[in-house]
Short mmCIF file of C-alpha atoms in Angstrom, two decimals:
data_model
loop_
_atom_site.label_atom_id
_atom_site.label_comp_id
_atom_site.label_asym_id
_atom_site.label_seq_id
_atom_site.Cartn_x
_atom_site.Cartn_y
_atom_site.Cartn_z
CA UNK A 1 -16.49 -14.60 -6.07
CA UNK A 2 -19.63 -15.64 -3.50
CA UNK A 3 -17.48 -15.45 -0.52
CA UNK A 4 -16.20 -11.77 -1.81
CA UNK A 5 -20.20 -10.84 -2.09
CA UNK A 6 -21.21 -12.26 1.14
CA UNK A 7 -17.94 -10.14 2.64
CA UNK A 8 -19.23 -7.01 0.99
CA UNK A 9 -22.48 -7.31 2.11
CA UNK A 10 -21.19 -7.46 5.47
CA UNK A 11 -18.79 -4.78 5.36
CA UNK A 12 -21.62 -2.43 3.57
CA UNK A 13 -24.34 -3.01 6.24
CA UNK A 14 -21.97 -2.01 8.99
CA UNK A 15 -20.87 0.71 6.63
CA UNK A 16 -24.49 1.94 6.45
CA UNK A 17 -24.80 1.87 10.20
CA UNK A 18 -21.30 4.02 10.57
CA UNK A 19 -22.63 6.54 7.97
CA UNK A 20 -25.85 6.99 9.82
CA UNK A 21 -24.22 7.66 13.25
CA UNK A 22 -21.39 9.84 12.27
CA UNK A 23 -19.19 11.38 9.63
CA UNK A 24 -16.50 9.30 9.04
CA UNK A 25 -13.10 10.45 10.14
CA UNK A 26 -11.24 8.43 7.46
CA UNK A 27 -12.93 10.83 4.88
CA UNK A 28 -11.45 14.49 5.56
CA UNK A 29 -11.90 15.58 1.67
CA UNK A 30 -15.43 13.96 1.34
CA UNK A 31 -16.47 17.07 -0.46
CA UNK A 32 -14.19 16.85 -3.24
CA UNK A 33 -14.50 12.97 -3.37
CA UNK A 34 -18.20 13.29 -3.97
CA UNK A 35 -17.43 15.32 -6.66
CA UNK A 36 -15.50 12.90 -8.31
CA UNK A 37 -17.48 9.72 -7.24
CA UNK A 38 -20.30 11.55 -9.14
CA UNK A 39 -18.15 11.69 -12.07
CA UNK A 40 -17.21 8.09 -12.11
CA UNK A 41 -20.72 7.07 -11.53
CA UNK A 42 -21.64 8.97 -14.99
CA UNK A 43 -18.75 7.42 -16.63
CA UNK A 44 -19.65 3.81 -15.35
CA UNK A 45 -23.59 4.34 -16.02
CA UNK A 46 -22.92 5.53 -19.57
CA UNK A 47 -19.94 3.36 -20.82
CA UNK A 48 -18.47 0.87 -18.56
CA UNK A 49 -21.74 -0.95 -17.07
CA UNK A 50 -23.40 -1.26 -20.22
CA UNK A 51 -20.51 -2.88 -21.75
CA UNK A 52 -20.41 -5.20 -18.62
CA UNK A 53 -24.05 -5.98 -19.17
CA UNK A 54 -23.64 -6.72 -22.64
CA UNK A 55 -20.75 -8.89 -22.06
CA UNK A 56 -22.71 -11.02 -19.47
CA UNK A 57 -25.44 -11.22 -21.91
CA UNK A 58 -23.51 -13.11 -24.57
CA UNK A 59 -20.69 -14.82 -22.63
CA UNK A 60 -21.69 -18.49 -21.25
CA UNK A 61 -21.45 -18.48 -17.33
CA UNK A 62 -18.54 -21.13 -17.76
CA UNK A 63 -16.57 -19.13 -20.46
CA UNK A 64 -17.15 -15.75 -18.14
CA UNK A 65 -16.18 -17.60 -15.01
CA UNK A 66 -12.98 -19.14 -16.92
CA UNK A 67 -12.04 -15.41 -18.01
CA UNK A 68 -12.32 -14.37 -14.58
CA UNK A 69 -10.20 -16.94 -13.27
CA UNK A 70 -7.30 -16.51 -16.06
CA UNK A 71 -7.17 -12.82 -14.81
CA UNK A 72 -6.85 -14.22 -11.47
CA UNK A 73 -4.08 -16.51 -12.18
CA UNK A 74 -2.10 -13.67 -13.85
CA UNK A 75 -2.58 -11.58 -10.74
CA UNK A 76 -1.00 -14.64 -8.74
CA UNK A 77 2.29 -13.25 -9.60
CA UNK A 78 1.53 -10.08 -7.61
CA UNK A 79 0.23 -12.04 -4.84
CA UNK A 80 3.55 -14.18 -4.56
CA UNK A 81 5.75 -10.87 -4.37
CA UNK A 82 3.77 -9.31 -1.92
CA UNK A 83 3.42 -12.72 0.59
CA UNK A 84 7.55 -12.53 0.11
CA UNK A 85 7.72 -9.04 0.98
CA UNK A 86 5.30 -9.93 4.08
CA UNK A 87 7.31 -12.68 4.97
CA UNK A 88 4.04 -14.93 4.35
CA UNK A 89 6.26 -18.00 2.79
CA UNK A 90 3.79 -20.53 3.43
CA UNK A 91 1.33 -18.46 1.43
CA UNK A 92 4.15 -17.72 -0.95
CA UNK A 93 4.54 -21.61 -2.06
CA UNK A 94 0.83 -22.10 -2.02
CA UNK A 95 0.38 -18.92 -4.35
CA UNK A 96 3.09 -20.12 -6.25
CA UNK A 97 2.06 -23.71 -6.60
CA UNK A 98 -1.23 -22.26 -7.95
CA UNK A 99 0.29 -20.18 -10.48
CA UNK A 100 2.49 -22.86 -12.28
CA UNK A 101 -0.14 -25.42 -12.15
CA UNK A 102 -3.01 -23.24 -13.06
CA UNK A 103 -0.98 -21.93 -16.16
CA UNK A 104 0.00 -25.37 -17.15
CA UNK A 105 -2.72 -27.70 -16.54
CA UNK A 106 -5.44 -25.43 -16.19
CA UNK A 107 -4.75 -23.81 -19.43
CA UNK A 108 -3.42 -20.18 -18.40
CA UNK A 109 -5.91 -20.31 -15.41
CA UNK A 110 -9.23 -21.10 -17.25
CA UNK A 111 -9.61 -23.72 -14.82
CA UNK A 112 -8.65 -23.63 -11.29
CA UNK A 113 -7.20 -27.03 -11.16
CA UNK A 114 -4.74 -26.10 -8.31
CA UNK A 115 -7.76 -26.21 -5.74
CA UNK A 116 -8.33 -29.94 -6.43
CA UNK A 117 -4.60 -30.34 -5.66
CA UNK A 118 -5.09 -28.89 -2.13
CA UNK A 119 -3.98 -25.35 -3.05
CA UNK A 120 -6.94 -23.15 -2.07
CA UNK A 121 -7.01 -19.34 -3.49
CA UNK A 122 -6.34 -16.81 -0.92
CA UNK A 123 -7.91 -13.16 -0.40
CA UNK A 124 -4.70 -11.96 -1.99
CA UNK A 125 -1.89 -9.56 -1.49
CA UNK A 126 -1.09 -6.37 -2.76
CA UNK A 127 1.52 -3.72 -1.76
CA UNK A 128 -1.06 -1.61 -0.01
CA UNK A 129 -1.35 -4.14 2.22
CA UNK A 130 2.37 -4.71 2.11
CA UNK A 131 3.22 -0.79 3.36
CA UNK A 132 0.68 -1.66 5.87
CA UNK A 133 2.49 -4.35 7.02
CA UNK A 134 5.73 -2.54 7.43
CA UNK A 135 3.92 0.10 9.48
CA UNK A 136 2.62 2.87 6.81
CA UNK A 137 -0.64 4.16 7.89
CA UNK A 138 -3.63 4.01 5.04
CA UNK A 139 -4.26 7.50 5.45
CA UNK A 140 -7.45 9.67 4.20
CA UNK A 141 -9.76 7.87 1.94
CA UNK A 142 -9.49 9.39 -1.49
CA UNK A 143 -11.64 8.66 -4.65
CA UNK A 144 -9.55 8.70 -8.21
CA UNK A 145 -11.01 9.71 -11.24
CA UNK A 146 -11.94 6.96 -13.53
CA UNK A 147 -10.04 4.50 -10.82
CA UNK A 148 -12.38 4.83 -7.97
CA UNK A 149 -11.96 4.40 -4.17
CA UNK A 150 -8.56 4.20 -2.54
CA UNK A 151 -6.56 5.51 0.38
CA UNK A 152 -3.44 7.69 0.29
CA UNK A 153 -1.24 4.43 0.64
CA UNK A 154 -3.52 2.20 -1.49
CA UNK A 155 -2.81 4.73 -4.53
CA UNK A 156 0.75 4.05 -5.16
CA UNK A 157 0.49 0.65 -4.15
CA UNK A 158 -1.80 -0.10 -6.99
CA UNK A 159 0.90 1.78 -9.31
CA UNK A 160 3.73 -0.82 -8.15
CA UNK A 161 1.34 -3.65 -8.38
CA UNK A 162 0.32 -2.62 -12.27
CA UNK A 163 4.28 -2.65 -13.06
CA UNK A 164 4.71 -6.03 -11.37
CA UNK A 165 1.69 -7.41 -13.50
CA UNK A 166 2.85 -9.77 -16.73
CA UNK A 167 0.19 -8.11 -18.91
CA UNK A 168 2.63 -5.16 -18.39
CA UNK A 169 5.61 -6.86 -20.15
CA UNK A 170 3.46 -7.09 -23.25
CA UNK A 171 5.44 -4.66 -25.62
CA UNK A 172 2.71 -4.29 -28.18
CA UNK A 173 0.75 -1.56 -26.72
CA UNK A 174 -2.61 -1.88 -28.34
CA UNK A 175 -2.72 -5.59 -27.31
CA UNK A 176 -1.42 -4.51 -24.10
CA UNK A 177 -4.45 -2.03 -23.79
CA UNK A 178 -6.86 -4.30 -24.92
CA UNK A 179 -6.17 -7.00 -22.68
CA UNK A 180 -6.53 -4.67 -19.67
CA UNK A 181 -9.86 -3.58 -21.14
CA UNK A 182 -10.96 -6.84 -21.11
CA UNK A 183 -9.68 -7.41 -17.40
CA UNK A 184 -11.89 -4.41 -16.58
CA UNK A 185 -15.06 -5.38 -18.55
CA UNK A 186 -14.57 -8.79 -16.63
CA UNK A 187 -14.18 -7.37 -13.21
CA UNK A 188 -17.01 -4.86 -13.77
CA UNK A 189 -19.27 -7.82 -15.16
CA UNK A 190 -18.35 -9.55 -11.68
CA UNK A 191 -19.35 -6.73 -9.68
CA UNK A 192 -22.76 -6.40 -11.01
CA UNK A 193 -24.23 -9.14 -8.78
CA UNK A 194 -22.64 -6.89 -5.84
CA UNK A 195 -24.82 -3.69 -6.63
CA UNK A 196 -28.21 -5.60 -5.34
CA UNK A 197 -26.34 -5.10 -1.61
CA UNK A 198 -26.27 -1.17 -1.78
CA UNK A 199 -28.69 0.73 0.21
CA UNK A 200 -29.25 4.54 1.42
CA UNK A 201 -26.45 6.84 0.21
CA UNK A 202 -24.57 5.16 -2.32
CA UNK A 203 -21.46 7.37 -1.86
CA UNK A 204 -21.09 6.39 2.06
CA UNK A 205 -22.20 2.85 1.48
CA UNK A 206 -19.20 1.95 -1.21
CA UNK A 207 -16.80 3.96 1.31
CA UNK A 208 -17.49 2.13 4.18
CA UNK A 209 -17.63 -1.20 2.25
CA UNK A 210 -14.16 -0.31 0.63
CA UNK A 211 -12.33 0.89 3.85
CA UNK A 212 -13.67 -1.96 5.99
CA UNK A 213 -12.80 -4.80 3.44
CA UNK A 214 -9.00 -3.21 3.30
CA UNK A 215 -9.02 -3.73 6.96
CA UNK A 216 -9.98 -7.09 6.78
CA UNK A 217 -7.43 -7.64 4.06
CA UNK A 218 -4.53 -5.98 5.72
CA UNK A 219 -5.00 -7.78 9.00
CA UNK A 220 -5.92 -11.21 7.34
CA UNK A 221 -9.67 -11.70 8.58
CA UNK A 222 -8.53 -10.34 12.31
CA UNK A 223 -11.10 -7.84 12.45
CA UNK A 224 -13.98 -7.17 14.71
CA UNK A 225 -16.71 -4.67 14.53
CA UNK A 226 -20.02 -4.24 15.85
CA UNK A 227 -21.27 -7.16 14.01
CA UNK A 228 -18.57 -9.54 15.41
CA UNK A 229 -15.74 -11.51 13.87
CA UNK A 230 -16.09 -11.55 10.25
CA UNK A 231 -15.28 -15.05 9.98
CA UNK A 232 -18.13 -15.63 12.22
CA UNK A 233 -20.23 -14.02 9.53
#
């Protein structure tokens, strides 16, 4: 998580420079996007963020980290599928090993035992990245009500990833929805720390950080900008 926060800080600082210098050509629907963004911010302010803060306040740090790891472990299924679709067979083997070891010895992923077995956690693969691998351009930036920032390519990719997610296989709908809700709260709690990096116009900051993060993932870290190679950062 610390690595992700550092990367977001770098992307966001770079994004702030972009926002101050020129209008982002990747956001042709900025007017509409800003209205949806404002709506999402209100929902977050009055509903999701207070719940996330409460969860973080009452949950011991080891338990909170364990729950985050459990959801990340479930996400390895999505990673493995997209590894294979992109021909990343070595990474697919690594992620499969992580899934098997952490699901069994690691108590459904509560503990990241696979790391000790020499199987490090990757940045993750999703269907949006897979489409990018096969030549599909990201298209314009778009903010979806309740779901937040995406690109035209990433939006349907999210749907595919959700269908593949093992949680979606739970037949009892109330149980499935509660698990999805817990996942959202856990993720929002993880992101509370990242908010301290936000500067200036919140919309532009989040947009540029998101777009640069997606480029970083799509090109497996082989991205450069005014700040240099992100690996150096």
